Amino acid sequence: MKLARPLCISLAFLPAHAAFADSTVYPLTLTNCGVEITFDAPPASTVTVGQSATEVLYRLGLADKVSGTSVWFNPVLPEFSDINSRIERIADNDPSFESVVNKRPDLVAAQYEWHVGPTGSVATREQFHELGIASYIMPADCDTKDNATGGDGTRVAAFSTDSIYKGVHELAAIFDVQSAGDTLVADLQTREERAIEQATSLALPDDLSAVFWFSSYDLAADPIVAGQLGAPGYMMEQLGIQNVVTSNEEWPTVGWESIARANPDVIVVARMDRRRYPGDDLATKLELLQSDPVTREMNAVKNGRIVEMDAHAMSATMRSIYGLESLAQALSTMSFN
């Protein structure tokens, strides 16, 4: 598997349906998050750094190509619980470079550029490429996003599910399973359209507002909330909801006093298995909202309009469409009179 050779198939100038409709002709070259990568054959073994890449590969029928996984926020999709239990979880959070390399993968597929990027917490792409290991980062984390700003990066334009579909199609092309990629994208697009139709039928108030609370580094500190251009911003835009947070950062920290002044109608809180920070725990978040003298006075808290959502759905992933569905369903049970 080579990482630099003449371009044999250009994906940049073809529409998605044309680029991925037929069987892959190798060598296949594509540009991924600014890096040109070339595949001479489908990867025989892959290590995933991030739940997003893992679940996409499973849904493409490629579980037998996955030799190790890492970075988990929520349980795997139920239909893959048995398959996933038989694949080694190298780490719940960031794996070490050595643990990934020791699996001798042909490909490392990552969810976040900050894990495998210019200053990767696991390794840089160059470190993997020097060992002949290709790397692929899910486009949703670099398309319309600048990860050089530090932290979780800054969106330079709004997240679109097009980047999710792009990632599915590209992975399907890399592994020569284009039909599976087309089927998955069609399913996700249908689910997306139905969720938007459901929300439209609800006749929600025109001025409905919300905030998405992911976690907190410390419960006494400002919460980590969703900026306006990431995946939660996409959900709110599709459902006609105003985000009370106007930052373009992916996950800025904003004081509760500022959020309380905006007084959101709905609060969406992340549910996750990860326990890196005190605010990762869902019960802790819910208790703070009810007991803190600032947060308990917000309309969303007083009226019980708190929605629980898988943390993985709040990231720019395939699960964002599932999050859109769950938010639309939750709103259908609420009164805004």
mmCIF file of C-alpha atoms in Angstrom:
data_model
loop_
_atom_site.group_PDB
_atom_site.id
_atom_site.type_symbol
_atom_site.label_atom_id
_atom_site.label_comp_id
_atom_site.label_asym_id
_atom_site.label_seq_id
_atom_site.Cartn_x
_atom_site.Cartn_y
_atom_site.Cartn_z
ATOM 1 C CA MET A 1 0.000 0.000 0.000
ATOM 2 C CA LYS A 2 1.783 3.093 -1.248
ATOM 3 C CA LEU A 3 1.234 6.629 -0.073
ATOM 4 C CA ALA A 4 2.510 8.643 -3.011
ATOM 5 C CA ARG A 5 2.349 7.772 -6.715
ATOM 6 C CA PRO A 6 0.836 9.284 -9.881
ATOM 7 C CA LEU A 7 -2.879 9.907 -9.717
ATOM 8 C CA CYS A 8 -4.670 7.021 -11.406
ATOM 9 C CA ILE A 9 -8.230 7.805 -10.452
ATOM 10 C CA SER A 10 -9.168 11.377 -9.671
ATOM 11 C CA LEU A 11 -12.086 11.603 -7.272
ATOM 12 C CA ALA A 12 -12.010 15.354 -6.937
ATOM 13 C CA PHE A 13 -13.628 16.091 -10.291
ATOM 14 C CA LEU A 14 -16.304 13.407 -10.345
ATOM 15 C CA PRO A 15 -19.762 13.541 -8.782
ATOM 16 C CA ALA A 16 -20.178 11.064 -5.936
ATOM 17 C CA HIS A 17 -22.468 8.705 -7.828
ATOM 18 C CA ALA A 18 -20.021 8.520 -10.759
ATOM 19 C CA ALA A 19 -16.896 8.232 -8.640
ATOM 20 C CA PHE A 20 -18.160 5.309 -6.598
ATOM 21 C CA ALA A 21 -20.747 3.557 -8.778
ATOM 22 C CA ASP A 22 -18.445 0.869 -10.190
ATOM 23 C CA SER A 23 -15.831 -1.485 -8.802
ATOM 24 C CA THR A 24 -12.625 0.180 -7.694
ATOM 25 C CA VAL A 25 -9.781 0.170 -10.175
ATOM 26 C CA TYR A 26 -6.509 0.109 -8.266
ATOM 27 C CA PRO A 27 -4.313 1.938 -7.662
ATOM 28 C CA LEU A 28 -6.840 4.342 -6.149
ATOM 29 C CA THR A 29 -5.646 7.815 -5.171
ATOM 30 C CA LEU A 30 -7.645 10.376 -3.250
ATOM 31 C CA THR A 31 -6.977 13.464 -1.176
ATOM 32 C CA ASN A 32 -8.050 13.096 2.427
ATOM 33 C CA CYS A 33 -7.925 16.095 4.765
ATOM 34 C CA GLY A 34 -5.229 17.655 2.612
ATOM 35 C CA VAL A 35 -3.082 14.515 2.295
ATOM 36 C CA GLU A 36 -2.844 12.431 -0.879
ATOM 37 C CA ILE A 37 -3.122 8.696 -0.229
ATOM 38 C CA THR A 38 -2.956 5.787 -2.650
ATOM 39 C CA PHE A 39 -4.185 2.218 -2.292
ATOM 40 C CA ASP A 40 -2.959 -0.621 -4.521
ATOM 41 C CA ALA A 41 -5.510 -3.030 -3.062
ATOM 42 C CA PRO A 42 -8.198 -3.110 -0.371
ATOM 43 C CA PRO A 43 -6.655 -2.954 3.116
ATOM 44 C CA ALA A 44 -6.552 -6.395 4.724
ATOM 45 C CA SER A 45 -6.374 -5.053 8.264
ATOM 46 C CA THR A 46 -7.572 -1.789 9.820
ATOM 47 C CA VAL A 47 -7.285 -0.205 13.248
ATOM 48 C CA THR A 48 -9.892 2.433 14.029
ATOM 49 C CA VAL A 49 -9.202 5.451 16.225
ATOM 50 C CA GLY A 50 -12.696 6.716 16.858
ATOM 51 C CA GLN A 51 -16.157 5.198 17.072
ATOM 52 C CA SER A 52 -17.328 6.878 13.871
ATOM 53 C CA ALA A 53 -14.901 5.040 11.587
ATOM 54 C CA THR A 54 -15.602 1.794 13.443
ATOM 55 C CA GLU A 55 -19.348 1.902 12.965
ATOM 56 C CA VAL A 56 -19.143 2.971 9.328
ATOM 57 C CA LEU A 57 -16.872 0.013 8.571
ATOM 58 C CA TYR A 58 -19.245 -2.321 10.392
ATOM 59 C CA ARG A 59 -22.212 -0.994 8.430
ATOM 60 C CA LEU A 60 -20.265 -1.499 5.202
ATOM 61 C CA GLY A 61 -19.892 -5.179 6.122
ATOM 62 C CA LEU A 62 -16.172 -4.838 6.817
ATOM 63 C CA ALA A 63 -15.970 -5.994 10.443
ATOM 64 C CA ASP A 64 -13.635 -8.801 9.384
ATOM 65 C CA LYS A 65 -11.143 -6.148 8.253
ATOM 66 C CA VAL A 66 -11.077 -4.434 11.661
ATOM 67 C CA SER A 67 -8.331 -5.764 13.936
ATOM 68 C CA GLY A 68 -8.596 -3.215 16.735
ATOM 69 C CA THR A 69 -10.723 -0.263 17.877
ATOM 70 C CA SER A 70 -10.350 2.700 20.238
ATOM 71 C CA VAL A 71 -11.921 5.984 21.404
ATOM 72 C CA TRP A 72 -15.476 5.110 22.442
ATOM 73 C CA PHE A 73 -18.168 7.448 23.788
ATOM 74 C CA ASN A 74 -21.221 5.180 23.685
ATOM 75 C CA PRO A 75 -22.012 1.485 23.262
ATOM 76 C CA VAL A 76 -21.725 0.249 19.692
ATOM 77 C CA LEU A 77 -24.901 0.178 17.612
ATOM 78 C CA PRO A 78 -26.994 -2.730 18.952
ATOM 79 C CA GLU A 79 -26.880 -4.709 15.724
ATOM 80 C CA PHE A 80 -23.090 -4.910 16.011
ATOM 81 C CA SER A 81 -22.723 -5.719 19.706
ATOM 82 C CA ASP A 82 -21.824 -9.367 19.069
ATOM 83 C CA ILE A 83 -19.379 -8.569 16.272
ATOM 84 C CA ASN A 84 -17.773 -5.775 18.264
ATOM 85 C CA SER A 85 -17.290 -7.990 21.328
ATOM 86 C CA ARG A 86 -14.978 -10.220 19.292
ATOM 87 C CA ILE A 87 -12.728 -7.370 18.097
ATOM 88 C CA GLU A 88 -10.009 -6.130 20.424
ATOM 89 C CA ARG A 89 -10.614 -2.735 21.998
ATOM 90 C CA ILE A 90 -7.087 -1.333 22.204
ATOM 91 C CA ALA A 91 -8.203 1.578 24.384
ATOM 92 C CA ASP A 92 -11.419 3.206 25.553
ATOM 93 C CA ASN A 93 -9.841 6.595 24.872
ATOM 94 C CA ASP A 94 -6.617 7.523 23.052
ATOM 95 C CA PRO A 95 -4.493 4.471 22.177
ATOM 96 C CA SER A 96 -0.713 4.632 22.175
ATOM 97 C CA PHE A 97 1.155 4.737 18.882
ATOM 98 C CA GLU A 98 2.819 1.436 19.772
ATOM 99 C CA SER A 99 -0.486 -0.323 20.496
ATOM 100 C CA VAL A 100 -1.818 0.655 17.070
ATOM 101 C CA VAL A 101 1.360 -0.300 15.212
ATOM 102 C CA ASN A 102 1.572 -3.623 17.046
ATOM 103 C CA LYS A 103 -1.658 -4.686 15.322
ATOM 104 C CA ARG A 104 0.231 -4.375 11.990
ATOM 105 C CA PRO A 105 -2.620 -2.665 10.144
ATOM 106 C CA ASP A 106 -2.606 -1.630 6.502
ATOM 107 C CA LEU A 107 -4.841 1.310 7.401
ATOM 108 C CA VAL A 108 -5.556 3.497 10.416
ATOM 109 C CA ALA A 109 -9.035 5.058 10.107
ATOM 110 C CA ALA A 110 -9.570 7.988 12.474
ATOM 111 C CA GLN A 111 -12.567 10.056 13.518
ATOM 112 C CA TYR A 112 -10.684 13.166 14.654
ATOM 113 C CA GLU A 113 -7.733 14.911 13.066
ATOM 114 C CA TRP A 114 -6.361 15.771 16.494
ATOM 115 C CA HIS A 115 -5.778 12.030 17.077
ATOM 116 C CA VAL A 116 -4.001 11.422 13.777
ATOM 117 C CA GLY A 117 -2.911 14.721 12.277
ATOM 118 C CA PRO A 118 -0.131 17.315 12.240
ATOM 119 C CA THR A 119 0.036 17.293 16.049
ATOM 120 C CA GLY A 120 -1.773 13.997 16.587
ATOM 121 C CA SER A 121 -2.218 12.823 20.176
ATOM 122 C CA VAL A 122 -1.761 9.243 18.935
ATOM 123 C CA ALA A 123 0.696 9.986 16.120
ATOM 124 C CA THR A 124 1.111 12.109 13.044
ATOM 125 C CA ARG A 125 0.108 10.735 9.696
ATOM 126 C CA GLU A 126 3.758 10.875 8.676
ATOM 127 C CA GLN A 127 4.708 8.537 11.521
ATOM 128 C CA PHE A 128 2.262 5.948 10.245
ATOM 129 C CA HIS A 129 3.179 6.508 6.611
ATOM 130 C CA GLU A 130 6.870 5.989 7.349
ATOM 131 C CA LEU A 131 5.940 2.473 8.458
ATOM 132 C CA GLY A 132 3.882 1.859 5.317
ATOM 133 C CA ILE A 133 0.576 2.255 7.155
ATOM 134 C CA ALA A 134 -1.997 4.368 5.350
ATOM 135 C CA SER A 135 -4.195 6.783 7.305
ATOM 136 C CA TYR A 136 -7.693 8.043 6.645
ATOM 137 C CA ILE A 137 -9.531 10.730 8.641
ATOM 138 C CA MET A 138 -13.305 10.997 8.423
ATOM 139 C CA PRO A 139 -13.972 14.089 6.246
ATOM 140 C CA ALA A 140 -16.592 15.434 8.655
ATOM 141 C CA ASP A 141 -13.767 16.482 10.965
ATOM 142 C CA CYS A 142 -11.809 18.476 8.376
ATOM 143 C CA ASP A 143 -14.234 19.561 5.652
ATOM 144 C CA THR A 144 -15.481 23.070 6.600
ATOM 145 C CA LYS A 145 -13.244 22.934 9.673
ATOM 146 C CA ASP A 146 -9.879 24.346 10.765
ATOM 147 C CA ASN A 147 -8.230 22.086 13.326
ATOM 148 C CA ALA A 148 -5.120 24.261 13.552
ATOM 149 C CA THR A 149 -6.867 26.673 15.921
ATOM 150 C CA GLY A 150 -6.372 24.358 18.884
ATOM 151 C CA GLY A 151 -8.828 22.546 21.096
ATOM 152 C CA ASP A 152 -11.597 20.853 19.137
ATOM 153 C CA GLY A 153 -11.101 23.140 16.146
ATOM 154 C CA THR A 154 -13.186 25.879 14.556
ATOM 155 C CA ARG A 155 -15.782 25.567 11.825
ATOM 156 C CA VAL A 156 -15.184 27.862 8.870
ATOM 157 C CA ALA A 157 -18.560 26.886 7.402
ATOM 158 C CA ALA A 158 -21.529 24.906 8.628
ATOM 159 C CA PHE A 159 -21.261 21.138 8.978
ATOM 160 C CA SER A 160 -23.248 19.271 6.360
ATOM 161 C CA THR A 161 -24.192 15.611 6.228
ATOM 162 C CA ASP A 162 -22.603 15.652 2.764
ATOM 163 C CA SER A 163 -19.286 15.156 4.570
ATOM 164 C CA ILE A 164 -20.695 12.036 6.251
ATOM 165 C CA TYR A 165 -21.820 10.640 2.915
ATOM 166 C CA LYS A 166 -18.453 11.524 1.405
ATOM 167 C CA GLY A 167 -16.679 9.506 4.098
ATOM 168 C CA VAL A 168 -18.940 6.514 3.521
ATOM 169 C CA HIS A 169 -18.393 6.612 -0.239
ATOM 170 C CA GLU A 170 -14.625 7.005 0.081
ATOM 171 C CA LEU A 171 -14.238 4.137 2.551
ATOM 172 C CA ALA A 172 -16.457 2.013 0.323
ATOM 173 C CA ALA A 173 -14.191 2.825 -2.638
ATOM 174 C CA ILE A 174 -11.011 2.082 -0.659
ATOM 175 C CA PHE A 175 -12.369 -1.374 0.256
ATOM 176 C CA ASP A 176 -14.141 -1.934 -3.089
ATOM 177 C CA VAL A 177 -17.625 -2.279 -1.564
ATOM 178 C CA GLN A 178 -19.347 0.546 -3.422
ATOM 179 C CA SER A 179 -22.745 -1.139 -3.439
ATOM 180 C CA ALA A 180 -22.705 -1.315 0.360
ATOM 181 C CA GLY A 181 -21.718 2.358 0.460
ATOM 182 C CA ASP A 182 -24.588 3.355 -1.799
ATOM 183 C CA THR A 183 -27.037 1.370 0.338
ATOM 184 C CA LEU A 184 -25.807 2.955 3.573
ATOM 185 C CA VAL A 185 -25.965 6.495 2.177
ATOM 186 C CA ALA A 186 -29.458 5.921 0.818
ATOM 187 C CA ASP A 187 -30.602 4.674 4.229
ATOM 188 C CA LEU A 188 -29.077 7.639 6.057
ATOM 189 C CA GLN A 189 -30.558 10.128 3.597
ATOM 190 C CA THR A 190 -34.007 8.595 4.039
ATOM 191 C CA ARG A 191 -33.730 8.782 7.831
ATOM 192 C CA GLU A 192 -32.567 12.390 7.608
ATOM 193 C CA GLU A 193 -35.489 13.391 5.389
ATOM 194 C CA ARG A 194 -38.049 11.657 7.623
ATOM 195 C CA ALA A 195 -36.724 13.354 10.769
ATOM 196 C CA ILE A 196 -36.966 16.771 9.124
ATOM 197 C CA GLU A 197 -40.488 15.997 7.896
ATOM 198 C CA GLN A 198 -41.507 14.966 11.427
ATOM 199 C CA ALA A 199 -40.149 18.183 12.901
ATOM 200 C CA THR A 200 -41.902 20.270 10.245
ATOM 201 C CA SER A 201 -45.208 18.641 11.131
ATOM 202 C CA LEU A 202 -44.830 19.673 14.783
ATOM 203 C CA ALA A 203 -45.376 23.385 14.095
ATOM 204 C CA LEU A 204 -42.722 24.345 16.640
ATOM 205 C CA PRO A 205 -42.532 27.974 17.826
ATOM 206 C CA ASP A 206 -40.595 30.224 15.461
ATOM 207 C CA ASP A 207 -38.385 31.491 18.280
ATOM 208 C CA LEU A 208 -37.563 28.109 19.852
ATOM 209 C CA SER A 209 -34.014 28.053 21.272
ATOM 210 C CA ALA A 210 -31.671 25.414 22.683
ATOM 211 C CA VAL A 211 -28.209 24.654 23.979
ATOM 212 C CA PHE A 212 -26.283 21.375 23.670
ATOM 213 C CA TRP A 213 -24.201 20.535 26.760
ATOM 214 C CA PHE A 214 -21.489 17.960 26.059
ATOM 215 C CA SER A 215 -19.431 17.896 29.269
ATOM 216 C CA SER A 216 -17.495 20.021 31.772
ATOM 217 C CA TYR A 217 -13.826 19.872 32.666
ATOM 218 C CA ASP A 218 -14.896 20.647 36.229
ATOM 219 C CA LEU A 219 -18.412 21.120 37.546
ATOM 220 C CA ALA A 220 -17.420 24.491 38.947
ATOM 221 C CA ALA A 221 -16.111 25.547 35.527
ATOM 222 C CA ASP A 222 -17.912 26.726 32.405
ATOM 223 C CA PRO A 223 -19.648 23.926 30.497
ATOM 224 C CA ILE A 224 -18.460 22.611 27.129
ATOM 225 C CA VAL A 225 -21.300 23.389 24.732
ATOM 226 C CA ALA A 226 -21.917 23.137 21.004
ATOM 227 C CA GLY A 227 -20.947 25.974 18.695
ATOM 228 C CA GLN A 228 -23.315 27.151 15.990
ATOM 229 C CA LEU A 229 -21.717 25.425 12.988
ATOM 230 C CA GLY A 230 -21.078 21.864 14.150
ATOM 231 C CA ALA A 231 -23.332 18.797 14.123
ATOM 232 C CA PRO A 232 -25.685 20.104 16.854
ATOM 233 C CA GLY A 233 -25.942 23.340 14.893
ATOM 234 C CA TYR A 234 -26.962 21.282 11.874
ATOM 235 C CA MET A 235 -29.677 19.551 13.913
ATOM 236 C CA MET A 236 -31.007 22.850 15.201
ATOM 237 C CA GLU A 237 -30.948 24.422 11.745
ATOM 238 C CA GLN A 238 -32.905 21.509 10.262
ATOM 239 C CA LEU A 239 -35.514 21.665 13.029
ATOM 240 C CA GLY A 240 -35.838 25.451 13.060
ATOM 241 C CA ILE A 241 -34.225 25.948 16.474
ATOM 242 C CA GLN A 242 -31.951 28.845 17.422
ATOM 243 C CA ASN A 243 -28.667 27.951 19.103
ATOM 244 C CA VAL A 244 -28.097 30.343 22.020
ATOM 245 C CA VAL A 245 -24.335 29.823 21.514
ATOM 246 C CA THR A 246 -23.003 31.853 18.569
ATOM 247 C CA SER A 247 -19.336 30.760 18.612
ATOM 248 C CA ASN A 248 -17.818 29.104 15.528
ATOM 249 C CA GLU A 249 -15.642 26.931 17.743
ATOM 250 C CA GLU A 250 -16.674 23.284 17.595
ATOM 251 C CA TRP A 251 -17.007 22.989 21.388
ATOM 252 C CA PRO A 252 -16.477 26.309 23.194
ATOM 253 C CA THR A 253 -16.797 26.780 26.944
ATOM 254 C CA VAL A 254 -19.525 29.269 27.871
ATOM 255 C CA GLY A 255 -20.512 30.416 31.365
ATOM 256 C CA TRP A 256 -23.837 29.328 32.824
ATOM 257 C CA GLU A 257 -24.653 32.958 33.542
ATOM 258 C CA SER A 258 -24.463 33.744 29.820
ATOM 259 C CA ILE A 259 -26.529 30.712 28.935
ATOM 260 C CA ALA A 260 -29.096 31.554 31.608
ATOM 261 C CA ARG A 261 -29.455 35.085 30.233
ATOM 262 C CA ALA A 262 -30.243 33.570 26.822
ATOM 263 C CA ASN A 263 -32.718 31.284 28.665
ATOM 264 C CA PRO A 264 -32.955 28.384 26.170
ATOM 265 C CA ASP A 265 -36.281 26.609 25.765
ATOM 266 C CA VAL A 266 -34.584 23.213 25.448
ATOM 267 C CA ILE A 267 -31.338 21.772 26.859
ATOM 268 C CA VAL A 268 -29.793 18.727 25.177
ATOM 269 C CA VAL A 269 -27.347 16.875 27.419
ATOM 270 C CA ALA A 270 -24.806 14.271 26.334
ATOM 271 C CA ARG A 271 -25.016 10.697 27.559
ATOM 272 C CA MET A 272 -21.717 8.801 27.400
ATOM 273 C CA ASP A 273 -19.682 5.964 28.882
ATOM 274 C CA ARG A 274 -16.486 8.013 28.868
ATOM 275 C CA ARG A 275 -15.376 9.310 32.281
ATOM 276 C CA ARG A 276 -12.495 11.637 31.462
ATOM 277 C CA TYR A 277 -14.079 14.730 33.037
ATOM 278 C CA PRO A 278 -16.564 15.193 35.927
ATOM 279 C CA GLY A 279 -19.169 16.490 33.473
ATOM 280 C CA ASP A 280 -19.090 13.277 31.424
ATOM 281 C CA ASP A 281 -21.579 11.660 33.790
ATOM 282 C CA LEU A 282 -25.193 12.201 32.735
ATOM 283 C CA ALA A 283 -26.637 11.959 36.249
ATOM 284 C CA THR A 284 -24.162 14.569 37.453
ATOM 285 C CA LYS A 285 -25.190 16.939 34.686
ATOM 286 C CA LEU A 286 -28.887 16.492 35.404
ATOM 287 C CA GLU A 287 -28.357 17.015 39.142
ATOM 288 C CA LEU A 288 -26.435 20.240 38.528
ATOM 289 C CA LEU A 289 -29.170 21.615 36.273
ATOM 290 C CA GLN A 290 -31.774 21.018 38.972
ATOM 291 C CA SER A 291 -29.749 22.225 41.959
ATOM 292 C CA ASP A 292 -27.568 25.099 40.777
ATOM 293 C CA PRO A 293 -29.208 28.460 41.629
ATOM 294 C CA VAL A 294 -28.463 29.785 38.125
ATOM 295 C CA THR A 295 -29.346 26.786 35.955
ATOM 296 C CA ARG A 296 -32.503 25.750 37.824
ATOM 297 C CA GLU A 297 -34.195 29.045 36.906
ATOM 298 C CA MET A 298 -33.898 28.479 33.154
ATOM 299 C CA ASN A 299 -37.151 27.804 31.299
ATOM 300 C CA ALA A 300 -35.885 24.487 29.963
ATOM 301 C CA VAL A 301 -35.177 23.191 33.465
ATOM 302 C CA LYS A 302 -38.339 24.527 35.111
ATOM 303 C CA ASN A 303 -40.494 23.043 32.331
ATOM 304 C CA GLY A 304 -38.670 19.717 32.128
ATOM 305 C CA ARG A 305 -37.539 20.268 28.551
ATOM 306 C CA ILE A 306 -34.240 18.398 28.868
ATOM 307 C CA VAL A 307 -33.315 15.942 26.138
ATOM 308 C CA GLU A 308 -30.744 13.175 26.600
ATOM 309 C CA MET A 309 -28.679 12.341 23.524
ATOM 310 C CA ASP A 310 -25.769 9.995 22.878
ATOM 311 C CA ALA A 311 -22.542 11.994 22.908
ATOM 312 C CA HIS A 312 -21.468 10.261 19.714
ATOM 313 C CA ALA A 313 -24.488 11.738 17.935
ATOM 314 C CA MET A 314 -23.385 15.235 18.961
ATOM 315 C CA SER A 315 -20.127 14.776 17.059
ATOM 316 C CA ALA A 316 -20.027 15.109 13.281
ATOM 317 C CA THR A 317 -20.692 11.434 12.552
ATOM 318 C CA MET A 318 -23.182 9.064 10.983
ATOM 319 C CA ARG A 319 -24.902 9.089 14.376
ATOM 320 C CA SER A 320 -25.691 12.798 13.961
ATOM 321 C CA ILE A 321 -28.600 11.706 11.794
ATOM 322 C CA TYR A 322 -29.736 9.405 14.600
ATOM 323 C CA GLY A 323 -29.458 12.408 16.915
ATOM 324 C CA LEU A 324 -31.640 14.439 14.573
ATOM 325 C CA GLU A 325 -34.244 11.677 14.786
ATOM 326 C CA SER A 326 -34.130 11.476 18.584
ATOM 327 C CA LEU A 327 -34.372 15.264 18.957
ATOM 328 C CA ALA A 328 -37.362 15.459 16.624
ATOM 329 C CA GLN A 329 -39.036 12.649 18.579
ATOM 330 C CA ALA A 330 -38.334 14.333 21.927
ATOM 331 C CA LEU A 331 -39.739 17.657 20.708
ATOM 332 C CA SER A 332 -42.934 15.890 19.636
ATOM 333 C CA THR A 333 -43.645 15.062 23.293
ATOM 334 C CA MET A 334 -43.127 18.606 24.610
ATOM 335 C CA SER A 335 -45.481 21.521 25.142
ATOM 336 C CA PHE A 336 -44.332 25.071 24.407
ATOM 337 C CA ASN A 337 -47.493 26.913 25.417
#
